[in-house]
């Protein structure tokens, strides 16, 4: 299992698509945080919670790109046919999926850390340039960093699970983007289907993990998101065991 995990980590490090994901994530974090920090009225930038929400934008992109990384780690193998030699080397399919989940969670956590770190640094400079006092303390930054890393890592596991079930790369990655960026917000909009219950959906839990959404405690958010990740990974294991590779 250790050798398989090392192999999956090597694949993640050496795949150019993942380098592009990292660059795209950092670019979006810079753009969004600067837009919020430089364009919002000053009165909306004062206080711990508004600043946590702005810096937490990095966490949202961390979860999105963590999920995409996890999905691509398995759908890319099906798309390019490399899943066959992978399973020839390691015929135990559940072991392969478990290694992909573990490697993707580690890589996703790194993406989450980087996203929050960049958002906090750039956001802090943007607010300072407008004379806004930073009200966040060390515990706030620590919560954002740890919560963002955990959320992105768990979303990476969800991406692997969904990708193993769906297999096709475009529907998987497109579905993840649509869910995170649009669907949950529409469900919770005024007159939406679920209203305030949206707080318990996975994208909202990812935001709450760092404390930027106060309606769910960060620890509870991580626990509930871990249950989503476990369910998705279990579904992936089951699909890998039942279905043919071709």
PDB file of C-alpha atoms in Angstrom:
ATOM      1  CA  UNK A   1       0.000   0.000   0.000  1.00  0.00           C
ATOM      2  CA  UNK A   2       2.882   2.375   0.777  1.00  0.00           C
ATOM      3  CA  UNK A   3       4.403   1.775  -2.656  1.00  0.00           C
ATOM      4  CA  UNK A   4       1.061   2.401  -4.306  1.00  0.00           C
ATOM      5  CA  UNK A   5       0.630   5.640  -2.382  1.00  0.00           C
ATOM      6  CA  UNK A   6       4.104   6.803  -3.432  1.00  0.00           C
ATOM      7  CA  UNK A   7       3.236   5.962  -7.031  1.00  0.00           C
ATOM      8  CA  UNK A   8       0.051   8.031  -6.895  1.00  0.00           C
ATOM      9  CA  UNK A   9       1.869  10.966  -5.315  1.00  0.00           C
ATOM     10  CA  UNK A  10       4.465  10.793  -8.098  1.00  0.00           C
ATOM     11  CA  UNK A  11       1.696  10.870 -10.709  1.00  0.00           C
ATOM     12  CA  UNK A  12       0.196  13.959  -9.092  1.00  0.00           C
ATOM     13  CA  UNK A  13       3.549  15.746  -8.938  1.00  0.00           C
ATOM     14  CA  UNK A  14       4.545  14.938 -12.512  1.00  0.00           C
ATOM     15  CA  UNK A  15       1.247  15.624 -14.301  1.00  0.00           C
ATOM     16  CA  UNK A  16       1.269  18.942 -16.140  1.00  0.00           C
ATOM     17  CA  UNK A  17      -2.489  19.302 -15.755  1.00  0.00           C
ATOM     18  CA  UNK A  18      -2.064  19.544 -11.994  1.00  0.00           C
ATOM     19  CA  UNK A  19       0.520  22.294 -12.414  1.00  0.00           C
ATOM     20  CA  UNK A  20      -2.044  24.132 -14.514  1.00  0.00           C
ATOM     21  CA  UNK A  21      -4.653  23.595 -11.789  1.00  0.00           C
ATOM     22  CA  UNK A  22      -2.316  25.146  -9.226  1.00  0.00           C
ATOM     23  CA  UNK A  23      -1.596  28.150 -11.428  1.00  0.00           C
ATOM     24  CA  UNK A  24      -5.274  28.629 -12.243  1.00  0.00           C
ATOM     25  CA  UNK A  25      -6.269  28.414  -8.592  1.00  0.00           C
ATOM     26  CA  UNK A  26      -3.704  30.974  -7.472  1.00  0.00           C
ATOM     27  CA  UNK A  27      -4.693  33.321 -10.280  1.00  0.00           C
ATOM     28  CA  UNK A  28      -8.379  33.156  -9.352  1.00  0.00           C
ATOM     29  CA  UNK A  29      -7.605  33.645  -5.668  1.00  0.00           C
ATOM     30  CA  UNK A  30      -5.590  36.757  -6.455  1.00  0.00           C
ATOM     31  CA  UNK A  31      -8.296  38.155  -8.715  1.00  0.00           C
ATOM     32  CA  UNK A  32     -11.252  37.523  -6.419  1.00  0.00           C
ATOM     33  CA  UNK A  33      -9.589  38.648  -3.190  1.00  0.00           C
ATOM     34  CA  UNK A  34      -8.251  41.819  -4.792  1.00  0.00           C
ATOM     35  CA  UNK A  35     -11.665  42.616  -6.263  1.00  0.00           C
ATOM     36  CA  UNK A  36     -13.295  42.239  -2.853  1.00  0.00           C
ATOM     37  CA  UNK A  37     -10.561  44.020  -0.946  1.00  0.00           C
ATOM     38  CA  UNK A  38     -10.267  46.980  -3.308  1.00  0.00           C
ATOM     39  CA  UNK A  39     -13.835  47.484  -4.507  1.00  0.00           C
ATOM     40  CA  UNK A  40     -16.121  46.881  -1.519  1.00  0.00           C
ATOM     41  CA  UNK A  41     -17.060  49.869   0.664  1.00  0.00           C
ATOM     42  CA  UNK A  42     -14.699  50.305   3.601  1.00  0.00           C
ATOM     43  CA  UNK A  43     -17.515  49.820   6.102  1.00  0.00           C
ATOM     44  CA  UNK A  44     -18.036  46.296   4.752  1.00  0.00           C
ATOM     45  CA  UNK A  45     -14.375  45.424   5.336  1.00  0.00           C
ATOM     46  CA  UNK A  46     -14.188  46.278   9.035  1.00  0.00           C
ATOM     47  CA  UNK A  47     -14.454  43.527  11.654  1.00  0.00           C
ATOM     48  CA  UNK A  48     -13.331  39.941  12.147  1.00  0.00           C
ATOM     49  CA  UNK A  49     -16.161  38.185  10.354  1.00  0.00           C
ATOM     50  CA  UNK A  50     -16.156  40.254   7.129  1.00  0.00           C
ATOM     51  CA  UNK A  51     -12.390  39.865   6.884  1.00  0.00           C
ATOM     52  CA  UNK A  52     -12.588  36.119   7.524  1.00  0.00           C
ATOM     53  CA  UNK A  53     -15.154  35.840   4.754  1.00  0.00           C
ATOM     54  CA  UNK A  54     -12.923  37.725   2.307  1.00  0.00           C
ATOM     55  CA  UNK A  55      -9.798  35.746   3.152  1.00  0.00           C
ATOM     56  CA  UNK A  56     -11.913  32.598   3.165  1.00  0.00           C
ATOM     57  CA  UNK A  57     -12.544  33.063  -0.555  1.00  0.00           C
ATOM     58  CA  UNK A  58      -9.227  31.299  -0.926  1.00  0.00           C
ATOM     59  CA  UNK A  59     -10.679  28.309   0.897  1.00  0.00           C
ATOM     60  CA  UNK A  60     -13.566  28.121  -1.559  1.00  0.00           C
ATOM     61  CA  UNK A  61     -11.166  27.905  -4.484  1.00  0.00           C
ATOM     62  CA  UNK A  62      -9.028  25.455  -2.519  1.00  0.00           C
ATOM     63  CA  UNK A  63     -11.995  23.084  -2.180  1.00  0.00           C
ATOM     64  CA  UNK A  64     -12.953  23.529  -5.845  1.00  0.00           C
ATOM     65  CA  UNK A  65      -9.493  22.796  -7.182  1.00  0.00           C
ATOM     66  CA  UNK A  66      -8.885  20.073  -4.606  1.00  0.00           C
ATOM     67  CA  UNK A  67     -12.030  18.328  -5.847  1.00  0.00           C
ATOM     68  CA  UNK A  68     -10.948  18.765  -9.469  1.00  0.00           C
ATOM     69  CA  UNK A  69      -7.509  17.361  -8.695  1.00  0.00           C
ATOM     70  CA  UNK A  70      -9.048  14.287  -7.069  1.00  0.00           C
ATOM     71  CA  UNK A  71     -11.460  13.769  -9.955  1.00  0.00           C
ATOM     72  CA  UNK A  72      -8.736  14.141 -12.579  1.00  0.00           C
ATOM     73  CA  UNK A  73      -6.497  11.648 -10.782  1.00  0.00           C
ATOM     74  CA  UNK A  74      -8.908   8.838 -11.683  1.00  0.00           C
ATOM     75  CA  UNK A  75     -10.828  10.105 -14.728  1.00  0.00           C
ATOM     76  CA  UNK A  76      -7.554  10.924 -16.461  1.00  0.00           C
ATOM     77  CA  UNK A  77      -6.545   7.267 -16.147  1.00  0.00           C
ATOM     78  CA  UNK A  78      -9.783   6.129 -17.751  1.00  0.00           C
ATOM     79  CA  UNK A  79      -9.531   8.790 -20.465  1.00  0.00           C
ATOM     80  CA  UNK A  80      -5.980   7.930 -21.506  1.00  0.00           C
ATOM     81  CA  UNK A  81      -6.187   4.190 -20.852  1.00  0.00           C
ATOM     82  CA  UNK A  82      -3.459   4.180 -18.207  1.00  0.00           C
ATOM     83  CA  UNK A  83      -5.852   2.519 -15.769  1.00  0.00           C
ATOM     84  CA  UNK A  84      -5.065  -0.827 -17.427  1.00  0.00           C
ATOM     85  CA  UNK A  85      -1.324  -0.897 -16.644  1.00  0.00           C
ATOM     86  CA  UNK A  86      -2.099   0.569 -13.224  1.00  0.00           C
ATOM     87  CA  UNK A  87      -4.347  -2.396 -12.437  1.00  0.00           C
ATOM     88  CA  UNK A  88      -1.909  -4.868 -13.976  1.00  0.00           C
ATOM     89  CA  UNK A  89       0.704  -3.711 -11.470  1.00  0.00           C
ATOM     90  CA  UNK A  90      -1.817  -3.611  -8.609  1.00  0.00           C
ATOM     91  CA  UNK A  91      -4.777  -5.918  -9.406  1.00  0.00           C
ATOM     92  CA  UNK A  92      -6.535  -5.066  -6.118  1.00  0.00           C
ATOM     93  CA  UNK A  93      -8.778  -2.295  -7.397  1.00  0.00           C
ATOM     94  CA  UNK A  94      -9.860  -1.097  -3.966  1.00  0.00           C
ATOM     95  CA  UNK A  95      -6.207  -0.649  -3.042  1.00  0.00           C
ATOM     96  CA  UNK A  96      -5.673   1.546  -6.084  1.00  0.00           C
ATOM     97  CA  UNK A  97      -8.698   3.689  -5.223  1.00  0.00           C
ATOM     98  CA  UNK A  98      -7.617   3.926  -1.583  1.00  0.00           C
ATOM     99  CA  UNK A  99      -4.147   5.090  -2.672  1.00  0.00           C
ATOM    100  CA  UNK A 100      -5.661   7.677  -4.997  1.00  0.00           C
ATOM    101  CA  UNK A 101      -7.894   8.940  -2.191  1.00  0.00           C
ATOM    102  CA  UNK A 102      -4.934   9.218   0.189  1.00  0.00           C
ATOM    103  CA  UNK A 103      -2.636  10.916  -2.333  1.00  0.00           C
ATOM    104  CA  UNK A 104      -5.347  13.296  -3.511  1.00  0.00           C
ATOM    105  CA  UNK A 105      -6.214  14.257   0.059  1.00  0.00           C
ATOM    106  CA  UNK A 106      -2.592  15.158   0.757  1.00  0.00           C
ATOM    107  CA  UNK A 107      -2.281  17.149  -2.463  1.00  0.00           C
ATOM    108  CA  UNK A 108      -5.660  18.790  -1.907  1.00  0.00           C
ATOM    109  CA  UNK A 109      -4.642  19.855   1.593  1.00  0.00           C
ATOM    110  CA  UNK A 110      -1.561  21.553   0.115  1.00  0.00           C
ATOM    111  CA  UNK A 111      -3.767  23.397  -2.379  1.00  0.00           C
ATOM    112  CA  UNK A 112      -6.035  24.527   0.445  1.00  0.00           C
ATOM    113  CA  UNK A 113      -3.104  25.807   2.491  1.00  0.00           C
ATOM    114  CA  UNK A 114      -1.663  27.708  -0.456  1.00  0.00           C
ATOM    115  CA  UNK A 115      -5.026  29.217  -1.383  1.00  0.00           C
ATOM    116  CA  UNK A 116      -5.699  30.502   2.139  1.00  0.00           C
ATOM    117  CA  UNK A 117      -2.129  31.726   2.592  1.00  0.00           C
ATOM    118  CA  UNK A 118      -2.222  33.698  -0.669  1.00  0.00           C
ATOM    119  CA  UNK A 119      -5.709  35.047   0.054  1.00  0.00           C
ATOM    120  CA  UNK A 120      -4.688  36.166   3.539  1.00  0.00           C
ATOM    121  CA  UNK A 121      -1.480  37.797   2.369  1.00  0.00           C
ATOM    122  CA  UNK A 122      -2.951  39.566  -0.642  1.00  0.00           C
ATOM    123  CA  UNK A 123      -6.150  40.462   1.213  1.00  0.00           C
ATOM    124  CA  UNK A 124      -4.178  41.915   4.092  1.00  0.00           C
ATOM    125  CA  UNK A 125      -2.155  44.108   1.750  1.00  0.00           C
ATOM    126  CA  UNK A 126      -5.315  45.239  -0.079  1.00  0.00           C
ATOM    127  CA  UNK A 127      -7.080  46.199   3.144  1.00  0.00           C
ATOM    128  CA  UNK A 128      -4.019  47.946   4.530  1.00  0.00           C
ATOM    129  CA  UNK A 129      -3.711  49.996   1.323  1.00  0.00           C
ATOM    130  CA  UNK A 130      -7.196  51.384   2.053  1.00  0.00           C
ATOM    131  CA  UNK A 131      -6.419  52.127   5.683  1.00  0.00           C
ATOM    132  CA  UNK A 132      -8.528  49.248   7.033  1.00  0.00           C
ATOM    133  CA  UNK A 133      -7.275  47.766  10.303  1.00  0.00           C
ATOM    134  CA  UNK A 134      -6.835  44.018  10.307  1.00  0.00           C
ATOM    135  CA  UNK A 135      -8.934  42.622  13.154  1.00  0.00           C
ATOM    136  CA  UNK A 136      -7.927  38.979  12.765  1.00  0.00           C
ATOM    137  CA  UNK A 137      -5.689  37.369  15.354  1.00  0.00           C
ATOM    138  CA  UNK A 138      -3.337  34.409  15.201  1.00  0.00           C
ATOM    139  CA  UNK A 139      -6.146  31.997  16.107  1.00  0.00           C
ATOM    140  CA  UNK A 140      -8.250  33.294  13.200  1.00  0.00           C
ATOM    141  CA  UNK A 141      -5.461  32.756  10.682  1.00  0.00           C
ATOM    142  CA  UNK A 142      -4.710  29.330  12.146  1.00  0.00           C
ATOM    143  CA  UNK A 143      -8.357  28.347  11.858  1.00  0.00           C
ATOM    144  CA  UNK A 144      -8.525  29.526   8.262  1.00  0.00           C
ATOM    145  CA  UNK A 145      -5.366  27.643   7.298  1.00  0.00           C
ATOM    146  CA  UNK A 146      -6.235  24.381   9.062  1.00  0.00           C
ATOM    147  CA  UNK A 147      -9.876  24.493   8.022  1.00  0.00           C
ATOM    148  CA  UNK A 148      -8.995  25.321   4.425  1.00  0.00           C
ATOM    149  CA  UNK A 149      -6.480  22.486   4.234  1.00  0.00           C
ATOM    150  CA  UNK A 150      -8.872  19.935   5.724  1.00  0.00           C
ATOM    151  CA  UNK A 151     -11.763  21.044   3.518  1.00  0.00           C
ATOM    152  CA  UNK A 152      -9.704  20.890   0.332  1.00  0.00           C
ATOM    153  CA  UNK A 153      -8.296  17.489   1.276  1.00  0.00           C
ATOM    154  CA  UNK A 154     -11.742  16.059   1.997  1.00  0.00           C
ATOM    155  CA  UNK A 155     -13.151  17.532  -1.188  1.00  0.00           C
ATOM    156  CA  UNK A 156     -10.299  15.846  -3.084  1.00  0.00           C
ATOM    157  CA  UNK A 157     -11.520  12.516  -1.691  1.00  0.00           C
ATOM    158  CA  UNK A 158     -15.034  13.382  -2.862  1.00  0.00           C
ATOM    159  CA  UNK A 159     -13.608  14.104  -6.316  1.00  0.00           C
ATOM    160  CA  UNK A 160     -11.925  10.693  -6.483  1.00  0.00           C
ATOM    161  CA  UNK A 161     -15.104   8.935  -5.408  1.00  0.00           C
ATOM    162  CA  UNK A 162     -17.319  10.781  -7.885  1.00  0.00           C
ATOM    163  CA  UNK A 163     -14.773  10.329 -10.667  1.00  0.00           C
ATOM    164  CA  UNK A 164     -14.560   6.595 -10.042  1.00  0.00           C
ATOM    165  CA  UNK A 165     -18.328   6.259 -10.281  1.00  0.00           C
ATOM    166  CA  UNK A 166     -18.820   8.519 -13.335  1.00  0.00           C
ATOM    167  CA  UNK A 167     -15.470   7.737 -15.053  1.00  0.00           C
ATOM    168  CA  UNK A 168     -15.957  10.277 -17.853  1.00  0.00           C
ATOM    169  CA  UNK A 169     -13.779  13.322 -17.262  1.00  0.00           C
ATOM    170  CA  UNK A 170     -15.887  16.147 -18.674  1.00  0.00           C
ATOM    171  CA  UNK A 171     -19.157  15.295 -16.869  1.00  0.00           C
ATOM    172  CA  UNK A 172     -17.275  14.722 -13.621  1.00  0.00           C
ATOM    173  CA  UNK A 173     -15.277  17.952 -13.590  1.00  0.00           C
ATOM    174  CA  UNK A 174     -18.149  19.963 -15.041  1.00  0.00           C
ATOM    175  CA  UNK A 175     -20.563  18.581 -12.476  1.00  0.00           C
ATOM    176  CA  UNK A 176     -18.213  19.412  -9.605  1.00  0.00           C
ATOM    177  CA  UNK A 177     -17.774  22.993 -10.818  1.00  0.00           C
ATOM    178  CA  UNK A 178     -21.503  23.490 -11.317  1.00  0.00           C
ATOM    179  CA  UNK A 179     -22.314  22.070  -7.891  1.00  0.00           C
ATOM    180  CA  UNK A 180     -19.772  24.135  -5.974  1.00  0.00           C
ATOM    181  CA  UNK A 181     -20.226  27.392  -7.870  1.00  0.00           C
ATOM    182  CA  UNK A 182     -23.955  27.382  -8.614  1.00  0.00           C
ATOM    183  CA  UNK A 183     -26.172  24.556  -7.413  1.00  0.00           C
ATOM    184  CA  UNK A 184     -25.818  24.930  -3.649  1.00  0.00           C
ATOM    185  CA  UNK A 185     -26.360  28.680  -3.882  1.00  0.00           C
ATOM    186  CA  UNK A 186     -29.490  28.215  -5.977  1.00  0.00           C
ATOM    187  CA  UNK A 187     -30.874  25.637  -3.572  1.00  0.00           C
ATOM    188  CA  UNK A 188     -30.455  28.070  -0.695  1.00  0.00           C
ATOM    189  CA  UNK A 189     -31.641  31.223  -2.457  1.00  0.00           C
ATOM    190  CA  UNK A 190     -34.779  33.031  -1.362  1.00  0.00           C
ATOM    191  CA  UNK A 191     -37.606  30.633  -2.121  1.00  0.00           C
ATOM    192  CA  UNK A 192     -35.103  27.850  -2.776  1.00  0.00           C
ATOM    193  CA  UNK A 193     -35.769  24.191  -2.140  1.00  0.00           C
ATOM    194  CA  UNK A 194     -33.827  23.729   1.084  1.00  0.00           C
ATOM    195  CA  UNK A 195     -33.313  27.238   2.425  1.00  0.00           C
ATOM    196  CA  UNK A 196     -31.223  27.395   5.588  1.00  0.00           C
ATOM    197  CA  UNK A 197     -30.525  23.648   5.489  1.00  0.00           C
ATOM    198  CA  UNK A 198     -27.901  24.490   2.867  1.00  0.00           C
ATOM    199  CA  UNK A 199     -25.417  24.887   5.730  1.00  0.00           C
ATOM    200  CA  UNK A 200     -25.164  21.084   5.870  1.00  0.00           C
ATOM    201  CA  UNK A 201     -24.317  20.602   2.194  1.00  0.00           C
ATOM    202  CA  UNK A 202     -20.679  19.821   1.336  1.00  0.00           C
ATOM    203  CA  UNK A 203     -19.615  23.117  -0.260  1.00  0.00           C
ATOM    204  CA  UNK A 204     -21.064  25.132   2.624  1.00  0.00           C
ATOM    205  CA  UNK A 205     -19.372  22.814   5.115  1.00  0.00           C
ATOM    206  CA  UNK A 206     -16.063  23.410   3.349  1.00  0.00           C
ATOM    207  CA  UNK A 207     -16.503  27.153   3.891  1.00  0.00           C
ATOM    208  CA  UNK A 208     -17.527  26.650   7.513  1.00  0.00           C
ATOM    209  CA  UNK A 209     -14.459  24.509   8.270  1.00  0.00           C
ATOM    210  CA  UNK A 210     -12.296  27.629   8.487  1.00  0.00           C
ATOM    211  CA  UNK A 211     -14.807  29.598  10.524  1.00  0.00           C
ATOM    212  CA  UNK A 212     -15.851  32.006   7.779  1.00  0.00           C
ATOM    213  CA  UNK A 213     -19.470  30.779   7.993  1.00  0.00           C
ATOM    214  CA  UNK A 214     -20.449  31.051  11.670  1.00  0.00           C
ATOM    215  CA  UNK A 215     -23.681  29.062  11.448  1.00  0.00           C
ATOM    216  CA  UNK A 216     -21.827  25.725  11.715  1.00  0.00           C
ATOM    217  CA  UNK A 217     -18.956  25.149  14.157  1.00  0.00           C
ATOM    218  CA  UNK A 218     -15.669  24.404  12.328  1.00  0.00           C
ATOM    219  CA  UNK A 219     -15.154  21.050  14.066  1.00  0.00           C
ATOM    220  CA  UNK A 220     -18.695  19.941  13.236  1.00  0.00           C
ATOM    221  CA  UNK A 221     -18.237  21.118   9.646  1.00  0.00           C
ATOM    222  CA  UNK A 222     -15.087  19.009   9.265  1.00  0.00           C
ATOM    223  CA  UNK A 223     -16.796  15.949  10.759  1.00  0.00           C
ATOM    224  CA  UNK A 224     -19.816  16.237   8.466  1.00  0.00           C
ATOM    225  CA  UNK A 225     -17.636  16.885   5.422  1.00  0.00           C
ATOM    226  CA  UNK A 226     -15.568  13.815   6.336  1.00  0.00           C
ATOM    227  CA  UNK A 227     -18.783  11.760   6.239  1.00  0.00           C
ATOM    228  CA  UNK A 228     -19.498  13.049   2.734  1.00  0.00           C
ATOM    229  CA  UNK A 229     -15.937  12.148   1.710  1.00  0.00           C
ATOM    230  CA  UNK A 230     -16.239   8.665   3.221  1.00  0.00           C
ATOM    231  CA  UNK A 231     -19.532   8.091   1.415  1.00  0.00           C
ATOM    232  CA  UNK A 232     -18.078   9.202  -1.924  1.00  0.00           C
ATOM    233  CA  UNK A 233     -14.938   7.090  -1.478  1.00  0.00           C
ATOM    234  CA  UNK A 234     -17.024   4.060  -0.509  1.00  0.00           C
ATOM    235  CA  UNK A 235     -19.170   4.505  -3.605  1.00  0.00           C
ATOM    236  CA  UNK A 236     -15.983   4.657  -5.674  1.00  0.00           C
ATOM    237  CA  UNK A 237     -14.611   1.484  -4.101  1.00  0.00           C
ATOM    238  CA  UNK A 238     -17.858  -0.311  -4.841  1.00  0.00           C
ATOM    239  CA  UNK A 239     -17.947   0.887  -8.448  1.00  0.00           C
ATOM    240  CA  UNK A 240     -14.322  -0.128  -9.002  1.00  0.00           C
ATOM    241  CA  UNK A 241     -14.994  -3.627  -7.677  1.00  0.00           C
ATOM    242  CA  UNK A 242     -18.175  -4.258  -9.686  1.00  0.00           C
ATOM    243  CA  UNK A 243     -17.454  -2.757 -13.093  1.00  0.00           C
ATOM    244  CA  UNK A 244     -15.097  -3.688 -15.891  1.00  0.00           C
ATOM    245  CA  UNK A 245     -12.174  -1.407 -16.680  1.00  0.00           C
ATOM    246  CA  UNK A 246     -13.032  -0.971 -20.346  1.00  0.00           C
TER     247      UNK A 246
END
